[in-house]
């Protein structure tokens, strides 16, 4: 970007302007325009260009507008490479671009990579659990809520139950239709004290009958255990290998030589128990409560055929936890990988966060420039610096320490603006300009800055600070600067201080309000 060719017609207040800005000798050029309309229209036109917006002539909207801004090769500039700094914009604050300033960008990348690997491990587990449980619920938040009571603590939940999952001999409940049993309407009813009372009475009677059973007992060989034993023996070829079982009751023994015999035995024992009149009455009472809607009726239809699960419903929350532990046991390799990855990630994450807190950032450099050079009744600091470094938050949040005599107090930006003078507000605005400049410097991005009367209305000290900063950035090879001003004193100052130089410029300008003149340095 050695030259900028500008050709404007009917752009805001500019009737016609053609100029070539030559940056071969120095990176900055100043335009002195006693007609304020000219410089304002020039800045607005470049701002339209930088934002990808069309330009028009607001005074004569029917006139055809032409706008060409190109480099020495005749190629149009990239709008993202053009920054217009208006004289004052109270709403301007640090944005996501300016919040990418980092002394150590590798720190953020490592942190983000840790999170990516962990999320991938989590997603693999969640996908497997979705297929296995056939649930349509959000497993991530469901598991978090079941084991921690909160929706967003999935990894902490997995770590908390790791030992319990390891201790399980095998998955017990993976065949349950999860969305039928743990439907929200069903769970609400099962938590009802009246339903809990009926369930408690049912379980009490069931345990009495189990104690009277020849081959069942409530501690180690319930309905559910017996059913699972049958499945396990059959699937592992126990009977096809001509093995047999010898079941011992209190008064007799029974030999079982095939799967059919075992199923018949279990059916006989269950019939003795489930046909008990008092137990049947309790089950009918539970059924009555569960006939309220389609979801609860569907649940009862299922549970009526799986009466061995009824005792589990006495504490629905514990049962839900046990069901998920069972699913996790079935996916133990994925589960263990997630927990191990989380432990490793947490350890490194904490180390990186501690390092991030101690990192010196270019934000602080910008803030130090502002605090050291500009004269205002407050000092700045970055409130969420290390969180932005790590990508946890995208925009920098500033804190303001207001000073009055020997007393200081922290105030919000909006409150601060209410008590600052216009000059002090403009000084605060300069901070945002510093952020923009330093962000582009850190990115090594070639940029054309069009600066419109930045030092206007400042007191002597702050105006001098601006000039000194401009003097520094014009020495940065990737930056080209066009300074606009209608203040001739400022114009002479920036020239005498070596901020700008006198190039060869071919320019002609006609203003909408009549013939306009400008002096280009």
Coordinates of C-alpha atoms in Angstrom, one line a residue, residues 12 14 29-48 50 82-89 92 426 429-430 433 437 448-458 463 466 470 473 480-488 490-491 494 499-500 518:
X12 CA -22.1 13.1 1.3
X14 CA -18.3 16.2 -1.6
X29 CA -0.5 12.5 5.3
X30 CA -2.5 15.4 6.8
X31 CA -5.4 17.1 5.2
X32 CA -6.3 20.6 6.4
X33 CA -9.8 21.6 5.4
X34 CA -11.1 24.9 6.7
X35 CA -14.5 23.8 5.3
X36 CA -15.6 21.3 7.9
X37 CA -18.0 19.7 5.5
X38 CA -15.2 18.5 3.3
X39 CA -13.3 16.5 6.0
X40 CA -16.5 15.2 7.6
X41 CA -17.8 14.0 4.2
X42 CA -14.4 12.4 3.4
X43 CA -14.4 10.5 6.7
X44 CA -18.0 9.4 6.3
X45 CA -17.3 8.1 2.8
X46 CA -14.3 6.0 4.0
X47 CA -16.4 4.8 6.9
X48 CA -19.1 3.6 4.5
X50 CA -14.9 0.1 5.6
X82 CA -9.6 0.5 6.5
X83 CA -10.3 2.0 9.9
X84 CA -12.0 5.4 10.3
X85 CA -11.4 7.1 13.7
X86 CA -14.1 9.7 14.2
X87 CA -13.5 12.7 16.3
X88 CA -15.6 11.2 19.1
X89 CA -18.0 8.3 19.6
X92 CA -17.3 2.9 21.1
X426 CA -13.0 12.1 24.8
X429 CA -12.7 7.4 23.8
X430 CA -9.0 7.6 22.9
X433 CA -8.6 3.9 19.5
X437 CA -4.4 0.2 16.8
X448 CA -5.2 2.5 6.4
X449 CA -6.3 4.7 9.3
X450 CA -8.4 7.8 8.4
X451 CA -8.4 9.9 11.5
X452 CA -10.8 12.8 11.8
X453 CA -9.8 15.6 14.2
X454 CA -8.9 13.2 17.0
X455 CA -7.3 15.8 19.1
X456 CA -10.1 18.4 18.7
X457 CA -11.3 20.1 21.9
X458 CA -8.6 18.5 24.1
X463 CA -3.6 16.9 22.8
X466 CA -2.2 12.2 21.2
X470 CA 0.5 9.3 16.5
X473 CA 2.5 4.6 15.1
X480 CA -0.8 4.3 6.6
X481 CA -2.5 7.3 8.1
X482 CA -4.6 10.1 6.7
X483 CA -5.1 12.8 9.3
X484 CA -8.1 15.2 8.8
X485 CA -8.4 18.5 10.6
X486 CA -9.9 21.9 10.4
X487 CA -7.7 23.2 13.1
X488 CA -4.7 24.9 11.5
X490 CA -3.0 21.2 15.1
X491 CA -2.1 21.0 11.4
X494 CA 1.7 17.5 13.5
X499 CA 4.0 13.3 12.3
X500 CA 3.3 14.1 8.6
X518 CA -8.1 21.9 1.3

